[in-house]
CSV table of C-alpha atoms in Angstrom, one decimal:
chain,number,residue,atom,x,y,z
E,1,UNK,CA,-8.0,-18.2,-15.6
E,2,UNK,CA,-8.3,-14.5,-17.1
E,3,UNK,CA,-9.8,-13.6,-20.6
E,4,UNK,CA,-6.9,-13.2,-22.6
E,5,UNK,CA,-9.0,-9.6,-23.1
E,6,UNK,CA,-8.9,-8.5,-19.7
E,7,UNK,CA,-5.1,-9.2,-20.2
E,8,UNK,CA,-4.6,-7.3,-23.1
E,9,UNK,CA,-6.3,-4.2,-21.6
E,10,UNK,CA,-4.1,-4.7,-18.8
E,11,UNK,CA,-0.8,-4.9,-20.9
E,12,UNK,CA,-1.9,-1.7,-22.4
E,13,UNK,CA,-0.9,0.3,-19.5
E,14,UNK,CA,1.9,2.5,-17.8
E,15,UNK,CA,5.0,0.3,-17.0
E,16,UNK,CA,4.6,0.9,-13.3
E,17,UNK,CA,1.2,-1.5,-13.6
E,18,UNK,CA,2.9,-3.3,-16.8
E,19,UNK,CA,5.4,-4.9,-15.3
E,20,UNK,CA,3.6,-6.1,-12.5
E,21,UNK,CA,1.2,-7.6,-14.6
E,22,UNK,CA,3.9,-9.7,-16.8
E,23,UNK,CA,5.0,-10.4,-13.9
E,24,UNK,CA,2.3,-12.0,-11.6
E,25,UNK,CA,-0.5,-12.4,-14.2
E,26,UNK,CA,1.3,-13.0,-17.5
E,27,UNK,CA,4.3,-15.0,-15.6
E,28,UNK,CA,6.5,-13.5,-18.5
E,29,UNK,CA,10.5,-14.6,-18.7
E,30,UNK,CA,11.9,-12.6,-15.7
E,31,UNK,CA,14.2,-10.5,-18.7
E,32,UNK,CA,11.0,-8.9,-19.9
E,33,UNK,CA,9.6,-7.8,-16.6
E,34,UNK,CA,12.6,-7.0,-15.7
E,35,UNK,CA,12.9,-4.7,-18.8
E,36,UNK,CA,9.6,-2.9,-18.6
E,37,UNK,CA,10.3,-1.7,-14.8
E,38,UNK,CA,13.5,-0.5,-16.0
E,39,UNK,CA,11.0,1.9,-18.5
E,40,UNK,CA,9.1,3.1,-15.3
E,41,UNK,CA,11.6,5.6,-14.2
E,42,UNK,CA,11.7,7.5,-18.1
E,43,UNK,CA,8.1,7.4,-19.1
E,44,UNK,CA,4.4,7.6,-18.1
E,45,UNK,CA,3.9,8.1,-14.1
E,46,UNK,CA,6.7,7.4,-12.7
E,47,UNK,CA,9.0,10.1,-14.6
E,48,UNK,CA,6.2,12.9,-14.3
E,49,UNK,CA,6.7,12.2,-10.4
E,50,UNK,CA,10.1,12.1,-10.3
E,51,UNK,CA,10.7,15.6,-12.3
E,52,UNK,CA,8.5,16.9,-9.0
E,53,UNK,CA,11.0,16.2,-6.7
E,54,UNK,CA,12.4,19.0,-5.4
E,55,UNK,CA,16.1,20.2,-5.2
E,56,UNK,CA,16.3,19.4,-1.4
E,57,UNK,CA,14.6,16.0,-2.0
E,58,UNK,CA,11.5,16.6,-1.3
E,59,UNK,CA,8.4,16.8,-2.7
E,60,UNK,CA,5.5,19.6,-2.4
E,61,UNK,CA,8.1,21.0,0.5
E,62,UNK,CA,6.1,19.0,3.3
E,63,UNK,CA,6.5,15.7,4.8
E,64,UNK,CA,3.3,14.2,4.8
E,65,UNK,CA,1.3,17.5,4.0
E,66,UNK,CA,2.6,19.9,1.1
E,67,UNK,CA,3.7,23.2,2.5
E,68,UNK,CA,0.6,25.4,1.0
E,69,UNK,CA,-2.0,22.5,2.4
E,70,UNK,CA,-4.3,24.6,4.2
E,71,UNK,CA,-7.4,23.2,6.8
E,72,UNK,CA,-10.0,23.9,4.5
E,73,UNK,CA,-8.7,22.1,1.8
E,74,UNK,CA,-11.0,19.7,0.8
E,75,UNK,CA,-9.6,16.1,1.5
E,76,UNK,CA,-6.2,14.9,2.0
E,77,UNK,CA,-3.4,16.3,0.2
E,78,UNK,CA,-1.8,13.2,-1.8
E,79,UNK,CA,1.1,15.8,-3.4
E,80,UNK,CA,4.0,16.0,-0.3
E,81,UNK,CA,6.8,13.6,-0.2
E,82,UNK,CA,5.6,10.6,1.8
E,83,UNK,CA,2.9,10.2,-0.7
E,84,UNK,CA,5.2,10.5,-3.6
E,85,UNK,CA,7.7,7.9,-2.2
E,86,UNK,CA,4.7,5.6,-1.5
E,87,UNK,CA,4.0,5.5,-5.2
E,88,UNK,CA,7.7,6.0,-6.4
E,89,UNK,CA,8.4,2.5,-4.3
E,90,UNK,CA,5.5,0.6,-5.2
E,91,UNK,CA,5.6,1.1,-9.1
E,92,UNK,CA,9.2,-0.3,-8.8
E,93,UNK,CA,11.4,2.5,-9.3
E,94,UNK,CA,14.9,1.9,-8.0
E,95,UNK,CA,16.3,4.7,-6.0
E,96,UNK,CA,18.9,5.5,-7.9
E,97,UNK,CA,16.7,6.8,-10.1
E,98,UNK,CA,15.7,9.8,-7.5
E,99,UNK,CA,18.0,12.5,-6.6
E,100,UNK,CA,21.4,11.4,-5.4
E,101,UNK,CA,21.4,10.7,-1.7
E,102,UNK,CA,17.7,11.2,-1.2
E,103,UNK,CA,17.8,9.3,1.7
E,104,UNK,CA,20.6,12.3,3.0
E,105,UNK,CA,18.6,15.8,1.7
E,106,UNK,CA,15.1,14.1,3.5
E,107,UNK,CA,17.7,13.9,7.0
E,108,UNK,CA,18.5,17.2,6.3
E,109,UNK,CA,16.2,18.6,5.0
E,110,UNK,CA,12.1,17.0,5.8
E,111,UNK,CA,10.6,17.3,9.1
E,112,UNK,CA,7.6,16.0,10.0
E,113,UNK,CA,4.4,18.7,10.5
E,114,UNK,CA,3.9,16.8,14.1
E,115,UNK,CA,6.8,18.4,16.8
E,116,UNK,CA,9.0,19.1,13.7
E,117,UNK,CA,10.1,15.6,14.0
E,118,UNK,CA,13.0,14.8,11.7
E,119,UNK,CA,12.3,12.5,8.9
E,120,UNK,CA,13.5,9.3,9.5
E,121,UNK,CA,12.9,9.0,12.8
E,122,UNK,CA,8.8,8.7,12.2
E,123,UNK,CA,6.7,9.9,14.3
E,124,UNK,CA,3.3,9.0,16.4
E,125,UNK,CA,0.6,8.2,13.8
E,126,UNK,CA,1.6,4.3,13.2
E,127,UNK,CA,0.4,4.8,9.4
E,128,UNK,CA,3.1,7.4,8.8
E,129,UNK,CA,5.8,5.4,10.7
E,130,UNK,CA,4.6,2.4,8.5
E,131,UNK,CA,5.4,4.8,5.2
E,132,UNK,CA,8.5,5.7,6.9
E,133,UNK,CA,9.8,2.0,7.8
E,134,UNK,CA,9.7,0.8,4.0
E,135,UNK,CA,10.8,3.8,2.5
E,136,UNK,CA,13.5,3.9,4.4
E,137,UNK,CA,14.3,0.7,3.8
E,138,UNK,CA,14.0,1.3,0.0
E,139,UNK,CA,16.4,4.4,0.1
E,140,UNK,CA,18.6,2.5,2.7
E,141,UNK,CA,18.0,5.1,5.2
E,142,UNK,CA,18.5,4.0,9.2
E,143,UNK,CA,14.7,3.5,10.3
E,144,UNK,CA,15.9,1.3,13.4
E,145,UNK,CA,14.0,4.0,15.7
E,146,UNK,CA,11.0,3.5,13.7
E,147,UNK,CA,11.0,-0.5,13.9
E,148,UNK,CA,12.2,-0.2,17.4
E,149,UNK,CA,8.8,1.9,17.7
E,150,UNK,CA,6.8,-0.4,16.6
E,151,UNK,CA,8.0,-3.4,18.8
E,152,UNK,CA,6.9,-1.1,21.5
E,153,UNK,CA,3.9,0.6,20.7
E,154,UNK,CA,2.0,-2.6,19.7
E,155,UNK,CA,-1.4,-2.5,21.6
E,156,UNK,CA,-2.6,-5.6,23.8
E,157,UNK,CA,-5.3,-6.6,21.1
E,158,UNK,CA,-2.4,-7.2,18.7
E,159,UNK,CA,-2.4,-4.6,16.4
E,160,UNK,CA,-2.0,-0.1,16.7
E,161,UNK,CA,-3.8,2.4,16.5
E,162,UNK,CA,-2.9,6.3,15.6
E,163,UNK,CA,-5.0,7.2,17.8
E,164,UNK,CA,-3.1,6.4,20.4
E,165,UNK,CA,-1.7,9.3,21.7
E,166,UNK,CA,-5.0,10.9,22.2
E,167,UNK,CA,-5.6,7.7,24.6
E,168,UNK,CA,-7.3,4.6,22.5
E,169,UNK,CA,-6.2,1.3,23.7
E,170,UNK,CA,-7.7,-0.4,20.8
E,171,UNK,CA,-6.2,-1.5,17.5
E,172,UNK,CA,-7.8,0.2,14.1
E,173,UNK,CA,-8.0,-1.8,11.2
E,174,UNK,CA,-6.6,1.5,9.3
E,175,UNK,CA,-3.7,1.4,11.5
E,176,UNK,CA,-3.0,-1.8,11.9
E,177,UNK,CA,-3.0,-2.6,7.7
E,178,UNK,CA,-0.9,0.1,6.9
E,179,UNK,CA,2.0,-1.1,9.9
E,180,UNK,CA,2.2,-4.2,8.9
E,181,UNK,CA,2.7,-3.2,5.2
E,182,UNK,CA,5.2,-1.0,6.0
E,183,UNK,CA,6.6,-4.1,8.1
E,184,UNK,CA,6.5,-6.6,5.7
E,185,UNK,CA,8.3,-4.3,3.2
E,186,UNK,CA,11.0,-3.8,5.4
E,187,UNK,CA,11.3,-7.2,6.0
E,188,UNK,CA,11.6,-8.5,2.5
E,189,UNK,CA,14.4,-5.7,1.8
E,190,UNK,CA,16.6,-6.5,5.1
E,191,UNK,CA,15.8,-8.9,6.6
E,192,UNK,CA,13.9,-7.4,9.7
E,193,UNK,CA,14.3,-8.3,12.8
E,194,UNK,CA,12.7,-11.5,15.5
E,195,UNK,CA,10.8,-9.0,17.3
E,196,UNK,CA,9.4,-6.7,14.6
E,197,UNK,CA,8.7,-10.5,12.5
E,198,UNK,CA,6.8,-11.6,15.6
E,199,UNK,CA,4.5,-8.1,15.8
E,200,UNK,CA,4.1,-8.3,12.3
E,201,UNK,CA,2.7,-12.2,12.7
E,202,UNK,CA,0.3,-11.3,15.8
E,203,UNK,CA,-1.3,-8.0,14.4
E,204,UNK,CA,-1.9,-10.1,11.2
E,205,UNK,CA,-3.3,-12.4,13.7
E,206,UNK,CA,-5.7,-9.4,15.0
E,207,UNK,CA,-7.2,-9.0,10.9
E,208,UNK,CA,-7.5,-12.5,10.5
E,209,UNK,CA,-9.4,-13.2,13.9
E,210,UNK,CA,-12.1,-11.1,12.1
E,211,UNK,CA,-12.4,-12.2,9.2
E,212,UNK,CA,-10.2,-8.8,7.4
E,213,UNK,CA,-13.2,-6.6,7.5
E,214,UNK,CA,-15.9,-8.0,11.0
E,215,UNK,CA,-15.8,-6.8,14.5
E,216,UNK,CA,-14.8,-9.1,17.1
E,217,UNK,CA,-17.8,-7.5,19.1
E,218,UNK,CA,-20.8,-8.2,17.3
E,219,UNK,CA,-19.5,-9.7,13.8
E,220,UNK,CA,-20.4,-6.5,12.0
E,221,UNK,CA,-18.1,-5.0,9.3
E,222,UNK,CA,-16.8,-2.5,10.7
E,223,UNK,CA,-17.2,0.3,8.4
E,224,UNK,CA,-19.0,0.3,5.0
E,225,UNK,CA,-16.4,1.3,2.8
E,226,UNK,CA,-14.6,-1.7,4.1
E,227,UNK,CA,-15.5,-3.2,1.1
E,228,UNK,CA,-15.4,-0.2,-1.6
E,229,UNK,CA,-12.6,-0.3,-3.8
E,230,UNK,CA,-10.6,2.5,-4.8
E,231,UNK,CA,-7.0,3.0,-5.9
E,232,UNK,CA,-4.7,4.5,-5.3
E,233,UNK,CA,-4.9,2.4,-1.8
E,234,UNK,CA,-3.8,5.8,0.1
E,235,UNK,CA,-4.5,4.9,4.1
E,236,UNK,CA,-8.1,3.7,3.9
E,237,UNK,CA,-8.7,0.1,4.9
E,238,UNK,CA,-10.3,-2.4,2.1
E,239,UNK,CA,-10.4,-5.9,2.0
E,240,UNK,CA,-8.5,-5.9,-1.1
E,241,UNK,CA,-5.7,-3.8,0.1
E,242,UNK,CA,-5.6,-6.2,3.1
E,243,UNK,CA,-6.0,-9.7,1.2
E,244,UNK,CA,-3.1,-8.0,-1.3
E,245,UNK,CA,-0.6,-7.8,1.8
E,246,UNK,CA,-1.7,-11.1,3.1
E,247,UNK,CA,-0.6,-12.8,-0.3
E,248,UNK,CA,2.8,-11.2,-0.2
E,249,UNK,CA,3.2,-12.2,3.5
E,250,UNK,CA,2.2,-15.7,2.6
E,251,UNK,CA,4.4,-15.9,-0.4
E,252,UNK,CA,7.8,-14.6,1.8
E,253,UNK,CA,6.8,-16.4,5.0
E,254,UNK,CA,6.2,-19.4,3.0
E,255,UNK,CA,2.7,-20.5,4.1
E,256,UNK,CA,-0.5,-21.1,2.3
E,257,UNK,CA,-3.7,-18.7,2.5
E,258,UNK,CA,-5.5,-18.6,6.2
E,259,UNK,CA,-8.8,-20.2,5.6
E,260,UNK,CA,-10.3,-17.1,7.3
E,261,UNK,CA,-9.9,-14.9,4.7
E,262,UNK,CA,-12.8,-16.9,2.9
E,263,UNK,CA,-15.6,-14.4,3.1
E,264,UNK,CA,-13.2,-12.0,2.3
E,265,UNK,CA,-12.0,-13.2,-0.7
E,266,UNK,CA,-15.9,-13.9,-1.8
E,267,UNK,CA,-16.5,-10.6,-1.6
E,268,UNK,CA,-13.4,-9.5,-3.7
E,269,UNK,CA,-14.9,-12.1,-6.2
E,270,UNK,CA,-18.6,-10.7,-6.3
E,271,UNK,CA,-17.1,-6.8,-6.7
E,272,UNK,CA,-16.2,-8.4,-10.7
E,273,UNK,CA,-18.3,-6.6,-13.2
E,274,UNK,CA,-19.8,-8.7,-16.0
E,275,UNK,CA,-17.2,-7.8,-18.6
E,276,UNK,CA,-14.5,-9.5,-15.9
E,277,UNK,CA,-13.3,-6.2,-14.8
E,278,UNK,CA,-13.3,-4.6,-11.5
E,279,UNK,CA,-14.3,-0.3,-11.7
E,280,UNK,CA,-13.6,2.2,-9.1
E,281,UNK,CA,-15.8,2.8,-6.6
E,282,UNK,CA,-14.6,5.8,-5.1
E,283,UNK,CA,-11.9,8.5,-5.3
E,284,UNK,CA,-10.3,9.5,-2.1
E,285,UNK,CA,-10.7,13.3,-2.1
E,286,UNK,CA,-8.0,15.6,-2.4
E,287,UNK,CA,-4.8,17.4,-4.0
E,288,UNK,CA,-2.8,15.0,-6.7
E,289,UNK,CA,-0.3,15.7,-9.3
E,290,UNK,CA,-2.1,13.6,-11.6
E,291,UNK,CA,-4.8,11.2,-11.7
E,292,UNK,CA,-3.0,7.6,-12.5
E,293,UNK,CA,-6.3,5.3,-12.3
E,294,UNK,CA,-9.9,5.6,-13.9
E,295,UNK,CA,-12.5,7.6,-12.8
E,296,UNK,CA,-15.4,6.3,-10.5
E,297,UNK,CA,-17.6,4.0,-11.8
E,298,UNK,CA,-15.4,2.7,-14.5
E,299,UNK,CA,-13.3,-0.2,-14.9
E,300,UNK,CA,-9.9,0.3,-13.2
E,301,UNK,CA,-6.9,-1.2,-14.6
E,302,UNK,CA,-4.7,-1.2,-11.1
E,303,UNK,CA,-8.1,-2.6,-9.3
E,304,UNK,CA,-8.5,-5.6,-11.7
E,305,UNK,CA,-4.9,-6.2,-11.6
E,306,UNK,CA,-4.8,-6.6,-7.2
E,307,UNK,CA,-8.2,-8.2,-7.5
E,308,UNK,CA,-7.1,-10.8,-10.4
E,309,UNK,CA,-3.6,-11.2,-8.4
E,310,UNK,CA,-5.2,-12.5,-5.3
E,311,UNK,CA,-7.7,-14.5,-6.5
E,312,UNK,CA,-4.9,-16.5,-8.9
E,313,UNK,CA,-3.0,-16.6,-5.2
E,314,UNK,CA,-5.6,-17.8,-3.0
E,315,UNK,CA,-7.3,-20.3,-5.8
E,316,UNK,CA,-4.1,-21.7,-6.8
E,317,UNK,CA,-3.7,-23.3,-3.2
E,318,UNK,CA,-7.6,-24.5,-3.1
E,319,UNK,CA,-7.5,-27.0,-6.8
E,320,UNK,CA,-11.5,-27.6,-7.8
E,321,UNK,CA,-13.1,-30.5,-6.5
């Protein structure tokens, strides 16, 4: 159960995290939801990123870097228009609230900074093509190249890598996160297809086998800031991010929490601070158009929602002895 405190604080946000929360925490009538996400688009983040777009749809005038991103910049660029319709989609803004025919002026008018690729026909990195799948999907864009990709670029260990092309034969737990993501999202919104569904199933299959965060090696973690939270998500790997897409897959796919994301979800459990918040650990360096989460080290509204919606997931479907 959470503090009707925590909840409160949570309520008090922007309607892109409001919503959400009346919707999976609060379990509010689905008219109120429903009626705060329809706020998103007019006020708070979401309408400060939509007057960025530009005339020609797109944002920053890059793809996935903004057109003045430079190699000494420090960090990654989060400002160009993949990044923007990352955050546009997942704070619930329906596209008709973009420019009309977005989907049409990024055709025309985006091409990717790798080969001048056109838009929404992806490219190599399998994080980018996972972007492209669900926002395509969300605009109603034809991403059939991309999902075709993704049947066949899956690597033997079950998962991708976007390393690939530079000759890696093993999956990346980056990679592999952010593909499936982008998978599942397409999925929910049409339907998908056998193969892409069966992909989806065995590189999920790859996180689970260790544990969402351990090599298959040696049983390590396989990075440190495996389990550092920070949000925005962005690409980085976290076992929160990863035990967030494993409760939507379970709740569309119909099946119950894999027993193997115990550890994980201990972990996610021991990150709670005293006061039964979670705070940001880190901020992924570089460019934004504005900050939309707390600073590191304090308590983080969009962490304690993710990390309070997975735990009432997973412990619903594991009753107290």
């Amino acid at each position: 159960m959470t503090e009707p405190r925590v909840l409160d604080w949570l309520l008090d946000s922007d309607p892109s995290l409001r919503w959400q929360v009346e919707r999976d925490l609060v379990y509010a009538p689905e008219e109120t939801w429903r009626a705060t996400r329809a706020r998103v688009p007019v006020e708070g983040f979401g309408a400060a990123l939509l007057a960025r777009q530009d005339p020609d749809g797109r944002w920053a005038g890059g793809a996935f870097f903004p057109a003045d991103a430079t190699a000494d910049e420090p960090g990654q660029p989060w400002t160009a228009t993949t990044w923007s319709l990352n955050a546009l989609r997942e704070w619930g803004v329906e596209p008709s609230a973009l420019r009309p025919d977005t989907a049409g002026l990024l055709a025309r008018n985006a091409r990717w900074e790798y080969d001048d690729l056109p838009y929404w026909g992806g490219e190599v990195d399998a994080c980018v093509n996972g972007y492209t799948l669900a926002n395509g999907a969300w605009l109603g864009a034809d991403v059939s190249r991309v999902a075709d990709w993704f049947v066949g670029h899956r690597l033997p260990d079950g998962g991708w890598n976007c390393a690939w092309v530079e000759g890696s034969t093993r999956s990346s737990f980056h990679s592999t996160l952010n593909s499936i993501k982008g998978i599942l999202d397409h999925e929910i919104r049409t339907g998908g297809t056998g193969a892409l569904r069966d992909a989806r199933h065995a590189a999920e299959e790859y996180l689970l086998e260790r544990r969402l965060f351990r090599r298959l090696s040696t049983g390590e973690s396989h990075a440190p800031w495996a389990t550092h939270f920070a949000y925005p998500f962005r690409w980085f790997y976290s076992v929160l991010k990863a035990a967030d897409h494993f409760r939507e897959a379970s709740l569309h796919d119909g099946t119950g929490p894999d027993g193997r994301m115990a550890e994980a979800i201990g972990l996610i459990r021991d990150a709670r601070d005293p006061d039964g918040t979670w705070h940001q650990e880190r901020r992924h360096e570089g460019r934004v158009w504005f900050e939309v989460d707390a600073a590191p080290g304090e308590p983080s509204k969009w962490l304690t929602f993710h990390a309070l919606r997975v735990l009432a997931w997973w412990d619903a479907e594991r009753p107290a002895a």
